[in-house]
Amino acid sequence: MKILFLNGPNLNLLGQREPQVYGKTTLADIEAMVRKQATVRGATIDFRQTNLEGELVSWVQGAKGAFDVIVLNAAAYTHTSVALRDAVAATGVPTIEIHLSNIHAREEFRHKSLIAGVCFGQIAGFGAKSYLLGLEAAFNIIEFKK
Ligand code: DQA
């Protein structure tokens, strides 16, 4: 059971970045939390962050045959990247869209997710816990496929 967690731009700044919106937990803390829970459940995770759109696209492409599920916080690229949407559609690896904040309750430009239509489902608004819920959803998909 292999699950790939991908994080987009500015998520390396979690903890210091707009804590009133994103909380005070750092990305390293989130990774540790997810890794611990995944280990308990017998899954292997890979956890990555990049500020580059093309790198995210390449990582999504590379997931085919290597991972069972992708859990993706594409950050701002959620709202802008047709390339990322096309990569998710092309790999066919079930992908769960996650966000710390509830994008639907924020500025209007965040209401639209270009990747939502090609993802298995979306989790938004639970802060750092969105990652654990993403992990749970990944297990559900893997069970469902058995
Ligand atoms: C985010 C929401 C996006 O709108 C924003 O650009 C981010 C973080 C979230 O996790 O809440 O960078 O994906």
GROMACS .gro file of N, CA and C and ligand atoms in nm:
model
  451
    1MET      N    1   0.083  -0.117   0.000
    1MET     CA    2   0.000   0.000   0.000
    1MET      C    3   0.089   0.125   0.000
    2LYS      N    4   0.090   0.197  -0.111
    2LYS     CA    5   0.179   0.313  -0.121
    2LYS      C    6   0.100   0.439  -0.155
    3ILE      N    7   0.117   0.538  -0.074
    3ILE     CA    8   0.039   0.661  -0.089
    3ILE      C    9   0.134   0.779  -0.106
    4LEU      N   10   0.108   0.859  -0.209
    4LEU     CA   11   0.194   0.974  -0.239
    4LEU      C   12   0.124   1.104  -0.197
    5PHE      N   13   0.186   1.176  -0.105
    5PHE     CA   14   0.135   1.307  -0.063
    5PHE      C   15   0.212   1.415  -0.137
    6LEU      N   16   0.141   1.498  -0.210
    6LEU     CA   17   0.205   1.607  -0.284
    6LEU      C   18   0.154   1.743  -0.236
    7ASN      N   19   0.246   1.834  -0.218
    7ASN     CA   20   0.214   1.968  -0.168
    7ASN      C   21   0.269   2.073  -0.263
    8GLY      N   22   0.184   2.169  -0.295
    8GLY     CA   23   0.220   2.274  -0.389
    8GLY      C   24   0.281   2.397  -0.323
    9PRO      N   25   0.280   2.509  -0.396
    9PRO     CA   26   0.355   2.629  -0.358
    9PRO      C   27   0.313   2.690  -0.224
   10ASN      N   28   0.413   2.738  -0.155
   10ASN     CA   29   0.400   2.811  -0.027
   10ASN      C   30   0.364   2.724   0.092
   11LEU      N   31   0.340   2.596   0.068
   11LEU     CA   32   0.307   2.509   0.182
   11LEU      C   33   0.431   2.478   0.266
   12ASN      N   34   0.550   2.506   0.209
   12ASN     CA   35   0.673   2.497   0.289
   12ASN      C   36   0.676   2.604   0.399
   13LEU      N   37   0.588   2.704   0.385
   13LEU     CA   38   0.586   2.813   0.484
   13LEU      C   39   0.482   2.791   0.594
   14LEU      N   40   0.416   2.679   0.592
   14LEU     CA   41   0.314   2.652   0.695
   14LEU      C   42   0.375   2.668   0.834
   15GLY      N   43   0.296   2.726   0.923
   15GLY     CA   44   0.347   2.752   1.058
   15GLY      C   45   0.370   2.901   1.076
   16GLN      N   46   0.429   2.965   0.970
   16GLN     CA   47   0.452   3.110   0.975
   16GLN      C   48   0.359   3.183   0.880
   17ARG      N   49   0.306   3.114   0.782
   17ARG     CA   50   0.226   3.176   0.676
   17ARG      C   51   0.080   3.191   0.721
   18GLU      N   52   0.029   3.313   0.728
   18GLU     CA   53  -0.111   3.339   0.762
   18GLU      C   54  -0.166   3.236   0.862
   19PRO      N   55  -0.111   3.232   0.983
   19PRO     CA   56  -0.154   3.128   1.079
   19PRO      C   57  -0.303   3.134   1.113
   20GLN      N   58  -0.363   3.254   1.096
   20GLN     CA   59  -0.507   3.265   1.123
   20GLN      C   60  -0.589   3.186   1.020
   21VAL      N   61  -0.529   3.160   0.904
   21VAL     CA   62  -0.598   3.083   0.799
   21VAL      C   63  -0.553   2.937   0.800
   22TYR      N   64  -0.420   2.918   0.812
   22TYR     CA   65  -0.365   2.784   0.791
   22TYR      C   66  -0.319   2.714   0.919
   23GLY      N   67  -0.325   2.786   1.032
   23GLY     CA   68  -0.283   2.725   1.158
   23GLY      C   69  -0.134   2.738   1.182
   24LYS      N   70  -0.089   2.684   1.294
   24LYS     CA   71   0.052   2.702   1.334
   24LYS      C   72   0.135   2.576   1.313
   25THR      N   73   0.072   2.471   1.264
   25THR     CA   74   0.144   2.346   1.243
   25THR      C   75   0.231   2.357   1.118
   26THR      N   76   0.355   2.313   1.127
   26THR     CA   77   0.445   2.319   1.010
   26THR      C   78   0.420   2.197   0.920
   27LEU      N   79   0.472   2.206   0.798
   27LEU     CA   80   0.456   2.094   0.706
   27LEU      C   81   0.532   1.971   0.758
   28ALA      N   82   0.645   1.996   0.824
   28ALA     CA   83   0.722   1.884   0.882
   28ALA      C   84   0.641   1.814   0.992
   29ASP      N   85   0.569   1.894   1.073
   29ASP     CA   86   0.482   1.836   1.177
   29ASP      C   87   0.372   1.751   1.112
   30ILE      N   88   0.314   1.805   1.005
   30ILE     CA   89   0.206   1.732   0.935
   30ILE      C   90   0.260   1.602   0.879
   31GLU      N   91   0.378   1.611   0.817
   31GLU     CA   92   0.438   1.489   0.760
   31GLU      C   93   0.457   1.384   0.869
   32ALA      N   94   0.509   1.426   0.984
   32ALA     CA   95   0.535   1.331   1.094
   32ALA      C   96   0.404   1.265   1.140
   33MET      N   97   0.300   1.346   1.149
   33MET     CA   98   0.168   1.299   1.192
   33MET      C   99   0.113   1.194   1.093
   34VAL      N  100   0.122   1.227   0.965
   34VAL     CA  101   0.071   1.138   0.861
   34VAL      C  102   0.154   1.009   0.856
   35ARG      N  103   0.286   1.024   0.866
   35ARG     CA  104   0.377   0.910   0.860
   35ARG      C  105   0.348   0.811   0.974
   36LYS      N  106   0.326   0.867   1.094
   36LYS     CA  107   0.299   0.785   1.212
   36LYS      C  108   0.171   0.703   1.190
   37GLN      N  109   0.067   0.772   1.147
   37GLN     CA  110  -0.062   0.706   1.127
   37GLN      C  111  -0.055   0.603   1.015
   38ALA      N  112   0.019   0.636   0.908
   38ALA     CA  113   0.033   0.544   0.795
   38ALA      C  114   0.105   0.417   0.839
   39THR      N  115   0.209   0.433   0.920
   39THR     CA  116   0.287   0.318   0.968
   39THR      C  117   0.199   0.224   1.050
   40VAL      N  118   0.118   0.284   1.139
   40VAL     CA  119   0.026   0.205   1.222
   40VAL      C  120  -0.066   0.121   1.132
   41ARG      N  121  -0.107   0.181   1.020
   41ARG     CA  122  -0.202   0.114   0.931
   41ARG      C  123  -0.132   0.030   0.824
   42GLY      N  124   0.000   0.021   0.829
   42GLY     CA  125   0.073  -0.066   0.737
   42GLY      C  126   0.092  -0.010   0.597
   43ALA      N  127   0.090   0.120   0.585
   43ALA     CA  128   0.110   0.182   0.453
   43ALA      C  129   0.244   0.255   0.447
   44THR      N  130   0.296   0.267   0.327
   44THR     CA  131   0.418   0.345   0.306
   44THR      C  132   0.378   0.477   0.242
   45ILE      N  133   0.436   0.586   0.292
   45ILE     CA  134   0.404   0.713   0.226
   45ILE      C  135   0.530   0.782   0.175
   46ASP      N  136   0.507   0.860   0.071
   46ASP     CA  137   0.610   0.949   0.022
   46ASP      C  138   0.548   1.087   0.036
   47PHE      N  139   0.621   1.184   0.090
   47PHE     CA  140   0.564   1.315   0.123
   47PHE      C  141   0.654   1.422   0.062
   48ARG      N  142   0.601   1.498  -0.033
   48ARG     CA  143   0.686   1.594  -0.106
   48ARG      C  144   0.620   1.732  -0.117
   49GLN      N  145   0.705   1.832  -0.130
   49GLN     CA  146   0.656   1.969  -0.151
   49GLN      C  147   0.740   2.036  -0.258
   50THR      N  148   0.675   2.115  -0.343
   50THR     CA  149   0.748   2.195  -0.441
   50THR      C  150   0.674   2.326  -0.467
   51ASN      N  151   0.750   2.427  -0.506
   51ASN     CA  152   0.688   2.553  -0.546
   51ASN      C  153   0.669   2.560  -0.697
   52LEU      N  154   0.711   2.453  -0.767
   52LEU     CA  155   0.713   2.456  -0.914
   52LEU      C  156   0.600   2.371  -0.974
   53GLU      N  157   0.523   2.433  -1.061
   53GLU     CA  158   0.410   2.365  -1.123
   53GLU      C  159   0.455   2.241  -1.202
   54GLY      N  160   0.561   2.259  -1.283
   54GLY     CA  161   0.608   2.149  -1.368
   54GLY      C  162   0.655   2.029  -1.286
   55GLU      N  163   0.713   2.057  -1.170
   55GLU     CA  164   0.760   1.948  -1.084
   55GLU      C  165   0.640   1.868  -1.030
   56LEU      N  166   0.536   1.940  -0.992
   56LEU     CA  167   0.414   1.871  -0.947
   56LEU      C  168   0.359   1.781  -1.058
   57VAL      N  169   0.355   1.837  -1.179
   57VAL     CA  170   0.305   1.761  -1.296
   57VAL      C  171   0.389   1.635  -1.315
   58SER      N  172   0.522   1.648  -1.307
   58SER     CA  173   0.610   1.532  -1.326
   58SER      C  174   0.590   1.429  -1.216
   59TRP      N  175   0.571   1.474  -1.093
   59TRP     CA  176   0.548   1.380  -0.982
   59TRP      C  177   0.416   1.305  -1.000
   60VAL      N  178   0.313   1.377  -1.046
   60VAL     CA  179   0.183   1.310  -1.070
   60VAL      C  180   0.202   1.206  -1.181
   61GLN      N  181   0.269   1.243  -1.288
   61GLN     CA  182   0.293   1.148  -1.398
   61GLN      C  183   0.369   1.024  -1.349
   62GLY      N  184   0.467   1.047  -1.263
   62GLY     CA  185   0.553   0.938  -1.215
   62GLY      C  186   0.483   0.845  -1.116
   63ALA      N  187   0.364   0.884  -1.071
   63ALA     CA  188   0.293   0.802  -0.971
   63ALA      C  189   0.232   0.677  -1.033
   64LYS      N  190   0.214   0.679  -1.164
   64LYS     CA  191   0.151   0.565  -1.231
   64LYS      C  192   0.233   0.438  -1.213
   65GLY      N  193   0.174   0.336  -1.158
   65GLY     CA  194   0.244   0.210  -1.137
   65GLY      C  195   0.329   0.208  -1.011
   66ALA      N  196   0.348   0.324  -0.948
   66ALA     CA  197   0.435   0.331  -0.830
   66ALA      C  198   0.356   0.355  -0.701
   67PHE      N  199   0.238   0.417  -0.713
   67PHE     CA  200   0.157   0.447  -0.594
   67PHE      C  201   0.012   0.404  -0.617
   68ASP      N  202  -0.056   0.370  -0.507
   68ASP     CA  203  -0.197   0.329  -0.516
   68ASP      C  204  -0.290   0.450  -0.520
   69VAL      N  205  -0.252   0.554  -0.446
   69VAL     CA  206  -0.336   0.674  -0.434
   69VAL      C  207  -0.245   0.796  -0.422
   70ILE      N  208  -0.291   0.909  -0.474
   70ILE     CA  209  -0.223   1.038  -0.452
   70ILE      C  210  -0.314   1.124  -0.363
   71VAL      N  211  -0.256   1.186  -0.263
   71VAL     CA  212  -0.328   1.286  -0.182
   71VAL      C  213  -0.262   1.420  -0.216
   72LEU      N  214  -0.340   1.509  -0.275
   72LEU     CA  215  -0.282   1.629  -0.337
   72LEU      C  216  -0.335   1.759  -0.278
   73ASN      N  217  -0.245   1.836  -0.215
   73ASN     CA  218  -0.277   1.975  -0.184
   73ASN      C  219  -0.201   2.059  -0.284
   74ALA      N  220  -0.268   2.095  -0.391
   74ALA     CA  221  -0.203   2.168  -0.500
   74ALA      C  222  -0.189   2.317  -0.468
   75ALA      N  223  -0.238   2.358  -0.351
   75ALA     CA  224  -0.231   2.499  -0.308
   75ALA      C  225  -0.285   2.590  -0.420
   76ALA      N  226  -0.214   2.698  -0.453
   76ALA     CA  227  -0.269   2.794  -0.550
   76ALA      C  228  -0.288   2.734  -0.689
   77TYR      N  229  -0.210   2.630  -0.723
   77TYR     CA  230  -0.226   2.567  -0.855
   77TYR      C  231  -0.361   2.498  -0.871
   78THR      N  232  -0.427   2.473  -0.757
   78THR     CA  233  -0.564   2.419  -0.761
   78THR      C  234  -0.653   2.503  -0.851
   79HIS      N  235  -0.632   2.634  -0.840
   79HIS     CA  236  -0.724   2.728  -0.905
   79HIS      C  237  -0.677   2.774  -1.043
   80THR      N  238  -0.556   2.731  -1.082
   80THR     CA  239  -0.499   2.787  -1.206
   80THR      C  240  -0.446   2.684  -1.305
   81SER      N  241  -0.419   2.562  -1.261
   81SER     CA  242  -0.336   2.474  -1.344
   81SER      C  243  -0.413   2.369  -1.425
   82VAL      N  244  -0.431   2.399  -1.551
   82VAL     CA  245  -0.490   2.301  -1.643
   82VAL      C  246  -0.390   2.185  -1.661
   83ALA      N  247  -0.260   2.217  -1.658
   83ALA     CA  248  -0.157   2.114  -1.675
   83ALA      C  249  -0.164   2.010  -1.564
   84LEU      N  250  -0.189   2.055  -1.443
   84LEU     CA  251  -0.197   1.962  -1.330
   84LEU      C  252  -0.324   1.876  -1.342
   85ARG      N  253  -0.434   1.940  -1.379
   85ARG     CA  254  -0.559   1.866  -1.400
   85ARG      C  255  -0.537   1.757  -1.505
   86ASP      N  256  -0.473   1.794  -1.617
   86ASP     CA  257  -0.450   1.697  -1.725
   86ASP      C  258  -0.360   1.584  -1.678
   87ALA      N  259  -0.261   1.615  -1.593
   87ALA     CA  260  -0.170   1.511  -1.542
   87ALA      C  261  -0.247   1.413  -1.454
   88VAL      N  262  -0.334   1.464  -1.369
   88VAL     CA  263  -0.414   1.376  -1.281
   88VAL      C  264  -0.504   1.287  -1.367
   89ALA      N  265  -0.567   1.346  -1.467
   89ALA     CA  266  -0.654   1.268  -1.556
   89ALA      C  267  -0.572   1.163  -1.632
   90ALA      N  268  -0.452   1.199  -1.674
   90ALA     CA  269  -0.369   1.109  -1.755
   90ALA      C  270  -0.316   0.989  -1.677
   91THR      N  271  -0.275   1.009  -1.553
   91THR     CA  272  -0.214   0.897  -1.478
   91THR      C  273  -0.316   0.791  -1.441
   92GLY      N  274  -0.438   0.835  -1.415
   92GLY     CA  275  -0.540   0.738  -1.373
   92GLY      C  276  -0.521   0.689  -1.231
   93VAL      N  277  -0.422   0.740  -1.158
   93VAL     CA  278  -0.404   0.703  -1.017
   93VAL      C  279  -0.510   0.782  -0.938
   94PRO      N  280  -0.596   0.710  -0.860
   94PRO     CA  281  -0.698   0.783  -0.785
   94PRO      C  282  -0.636   0.892  -0.698
   95THR      N  283  -0.691   1.012  -0.709
   95THR     CA  284  -0.633   1.128  -0.642
   95THR      C  285  -0.736   1.196  -0.553
   96ILE      N  286  -0.694   1.228  -0.432
   96ILE     CA  287  -0.781   1.297  -0.337
   96ILE      C  288  -0.729   1.439  -0.324
   97GLU      N  289  -0.817   1.534  -0.347
   97GLU     CA  290  -0.781   1.676  -0.334
   97GLU      C  291  -0.801   1.717  -0.188
   98ILE      N  292  -0.699   1.777  -0.130
   98ILE     CA  293  -0.715   1.825   0.008
   98ILE      C  294  -0.672   1.971   0.021
   99HIS      N  295  -0.732   2.039   0.119
   99HIS     CA  296  -0.695   2.176   0.156
   99HIS      C  297  -0.707   2.192   0.306
  100LEU      N  298  -0.618   2.270   0.362
  100LEU     CA  299  -0.629   2.302   0.505
  100LEU      C  300  -0.752   2.389   0.530
  101SER      N  301  -0.768   2.491   0.446
  101SER     CA  302  -0.879   2.586   0.465
  101SER      C  303  -0.999   2.541   0.381
  102ASN      N  304  -1.115   2.596   0.417
  102ASN     CA  305  -1.235   2.569   0.337
  102ASN      C  306  -1.236   2.667   0.220
  103ILE      N  307  -1.188   2.622   0.106
  103ILE     CA  308  -1.171   2.712  -0.010
  103ILE      C  309  -1.306   2.772  -0.055
  104HIS      N  310  -1.415   2.705  -0.023
  104HIS     CA  311  -1.548   2.752  -0.066
  104HIS      C  312  -1.600   2.865   0.022
  105ALA      N  313  -1.538   2.883   0.137
  105ALA     CA  314  -1.580   2.989   0.229
  105ALA      C  315  -1.486   3.110   0.222
  106ARG      N  316  -1.396   3.108   0.124
  106ARG     CA  317  -1.295   3.216   0.115
  106ARG      C  318  -1.322   3.303  -0.009
  107GLU      N  319  -1.219   3.371  -0.059
  107GLU     CA  320  -1.237   3.460  -0.175
  107GLU      C  321  -1.294   3.380  -0.292
  108GLU      N  322  -1.368   3.450  -0.376
  108GLU     CA  323  -1.437   3.382  -0.486
  108GLU      C  324  -1.341   3.307  -0.580
  109PHE      N  325  -1.221   3.363  -0.601
  109PHE     CA  326  -1.129   3.296  -0.694
  109PHE      C  327  -1.083   3.160  -0.644
  110ARG      N  328  -1.103   3.136  -0.513
  110ARG     CA  329  -1.065   3.004  -0.459
  110ARG      C  330  -1.179   2.902  -0.467
  111HIS      N  331  -1.297   2.948  -0.503
  111HIS     CA  332  -1.412   2.856  -0.505
  111HIS      C  333  -1.398   2.754  -0.617
  112LYS      N  334  -1.330   2.796  -0.723
  112LYS     CA  335  -1.316   2.707  -0.839
  112LYS      C  336  -1.187   2.624  -0.826
  113SER      N  337  -1.205   2.492  -0.829
  113SER     CA  338  -1.088   2.404  -0.835
  113SER      C  339  -1.085   2.339  -0.972
  114LEU      N  340  -0.974   2.359  -1.045
  114LEU     CA  341  -0.963   2.299  -1.178
  114LEU      C  342  -0.936   2.150  -1.169
  115ILE      N  343  -0.890   2.104  -1.053
  115ILE     CA  344  -0.857   1.961  -1.041
  115ILE      C  345  -0.973   1.877  -0.984
  116ALA      N  346  -1.071   1.945  -0.922
  116ALA     CA  347  -1.178   1.870  -0.853
  116ALA      C  348  -1.247   1.768  -0.944
  117GLY      N  349  -1.271   1.807  -1.068
  117GLY     CA  350  -1.345   1.721  -1.161
  117GLY      C  351  -1.274   1.592  -1.197
  118VAL      N  352  -1.143   1.585  -1.176
  118VAL     CA  353  -1.069   1.463  -1.210
  118VAL      C  354  -1.021   1.391  -1.083
  119CYS      N  355  -1.062   1.443  -0.967
  119CYS     CA  356  -1.023   1.379  -0.840
  119CYS      C  357  -1.135   1.289  -0.790
  120PHE      N  358  -1.099   1.194  -0.706
  120PHE     CA  359  -1.195   1.100  -0.648
  120PHE      C  360  -1.289   1.176  -0.555
  121GLY      N  361  -1.236   1.272  -0.481
  121GLY     CA  362  -1.316   1.353  -0.390
  121GLY      C  363  -1.230   1.463  -0.332
  122GLN      N  364  -1.295   1.547  -0.252
  122GLN     CA  365  -1.225   1.664  -0.198
  122GLN      C  366  -1.247   1.676  -0.047
  123ILE      N  367  -1.139   1.711   0.024
  123ILE     CA  368  -1.147   1.737   0.169
  123ILE      C  369  -1.092   1.878   0.191
  124ALA      N  370  -1.169   1.964   0.256
  124ALA     CA  371  -1.125   2.102   0.275
  124ALA      C  372  -1.180   2.158   0.404
  125GLY      N  373  -1.094   2.227   0.478
  125GLY     CA  374  -1.145   2.304   0.591
  125GLY      C  375  -1.112   2.249   0.729
  126PHE      N  376  -1.034   2.143   0.736
  126PHE     CA  377  -1.006   2.081   0.865
  126PHE      C  378  -0.865   2.107   0.917
  127GLY      N  379  -0.801   2.210   0.862
  127GLY     CA  380  -0.666   2.242   0.905
  127GLY      C  381  -0.572   2.125   0.879
  128ALA      N  382  -0.474   2.108   0.967
  128ALA     CA  383  -0.377   2.000   0.948
  128ALA      C  384  -0.446   1.863   0.943
  129LYS      N  385  -0.560   1.852   1.008
  129LYS     CA  386  -0.635   1.725   1.010
  129LYS      C  387  -0.683   1.685   0.871
  130SER      N  388  -0.691   1.781   0.778
  130SER     CA  389  -0.730   1.747   0.640
  130SER      C  390  -0.636   1.640   0.584
  131TYR      N  391  -0.509   1.643   0.628
  131TYR     CA  392  -0.412   1.544   0.579
  131TYR      C  393  -0.444   1.405   0.633
  132LEU      N  394  -0.484   1.397   0.760
  132LEU     CA  395  -0.519   1.266   0.818
  132LEU      C  396  -0.648   1.214   0.755
  133LEU      N  397  -0.741   1.307   0.728
  133LEU     CA  398  -0.865   1.266   0.661
  133LEU      C  399  -0.834   1.221   0.518
  134GLY      N  400  -0.735   1.284   0.457
  134GLY     CA  401  -0.691   1.244   0.323
  134GLY      C  402  -0.634   1.102   0.327
  135LEU      N  403  -0.557   1.074   0.432
  135LEU     CA  404  -0.500   0.939   0.448
  135LEU      C  405  -0.613   0.837   0.465
  136GLU      N  406  -0.711   0.872   0.548
  136GLU     CA  407  -0.826   0.784   0.571
  136GLU      C  408  -0.901   0.758   0.439
  137ALA      N  409  -0.919   0.864   0.363
  137ALA     CA  410  -0.987   0.850   0.233
  137ALA      C  411  -0.905   0.760   0.139
  138ALA      N  412  -0.773   0.771   0.147
  138ALA     CA  413  -0.687   0.685   0.063
  138ALA      C  414  -0.708   0.538   0.100
  139PHE      N  415  -0.715   0.509   0.229
  139PHE     CA  416  -0.739   0.370   0.273
  139PHE      C  417  -0.875   0.322   0.222
  140ASN      N  418  -0.973   0.409   0.228
  140ASN     CA  419  -1.108   0.374   0.179
  140ASN      C  420  -1.106   0.336   0.032
  141ILE      N  421  -1.033   0.414  -0.047
  141ILE     CA  422  -1.025   0.386  -0.191
  141ILE      C  423  -0.957   0.251  -0.213
  142ILE      N  424  -0.849   0.226  -0.139
  142ILE     CA  425  -0.773   0.102  -0.157
  142ILE      C  426  -0.862  -0.017  -0.118
  143GLU      N  427  -0.936  -0.006  -0.009
  143GLU     CA  428  -1.030  -0.111   0.034
  143GLU      C  429  -1.136  -0.135  -0.072
  144PHE      N  430  -1.191  -0.025  -0.122
  144PHE     CA  431  -1.299  -0.025  -0.221
  144PHE      C  432  -1.255  -0.100  -0.348
  145LYS      N  433  -1.126  -0.084  -0.383
  145LYS     CA  434  -1.074  -0.144  -0.508
  145LYS      C  435  -1.045  -0.293  -0.496
  146LYS      N  436  -1.038  -0.344  -0.370
  146LYS     CA  437  -1.001  -0.485  -0.347
  146LYS      C  438  -1.106  -0.581  -0.401
  147DQA     C1  439  -0.479   2.581   0.019
  147DQA     C2  440  -0.588   2.675  -0.034
  147DQA     C3  441  -0.542   2.748  -0.158
  147DQA     O1  442  -0.644   2.836  -0.205
  147DQA     C4  443  -0.418   2.832  -0.129
  147DQA     O2  444  -0.370   2.892  -0.246
  147DQA     C5  445  -0.311   2.754  -0.060
  147DQA     C6  446  -0.348   2.656   0.043
  147DQA     C7  447  -0.518   2.515   0.155
  147DQA     O3  448  -0.458   2.415   0.189
  147DQA     O4  449  -0.607   2.565   0.222
  147DQA     O5  450  -0.193   2.780  -0.078
  147DQA     O6  451  -0.459   2.477  -0.074
   0.00000   0.00000   0.00000
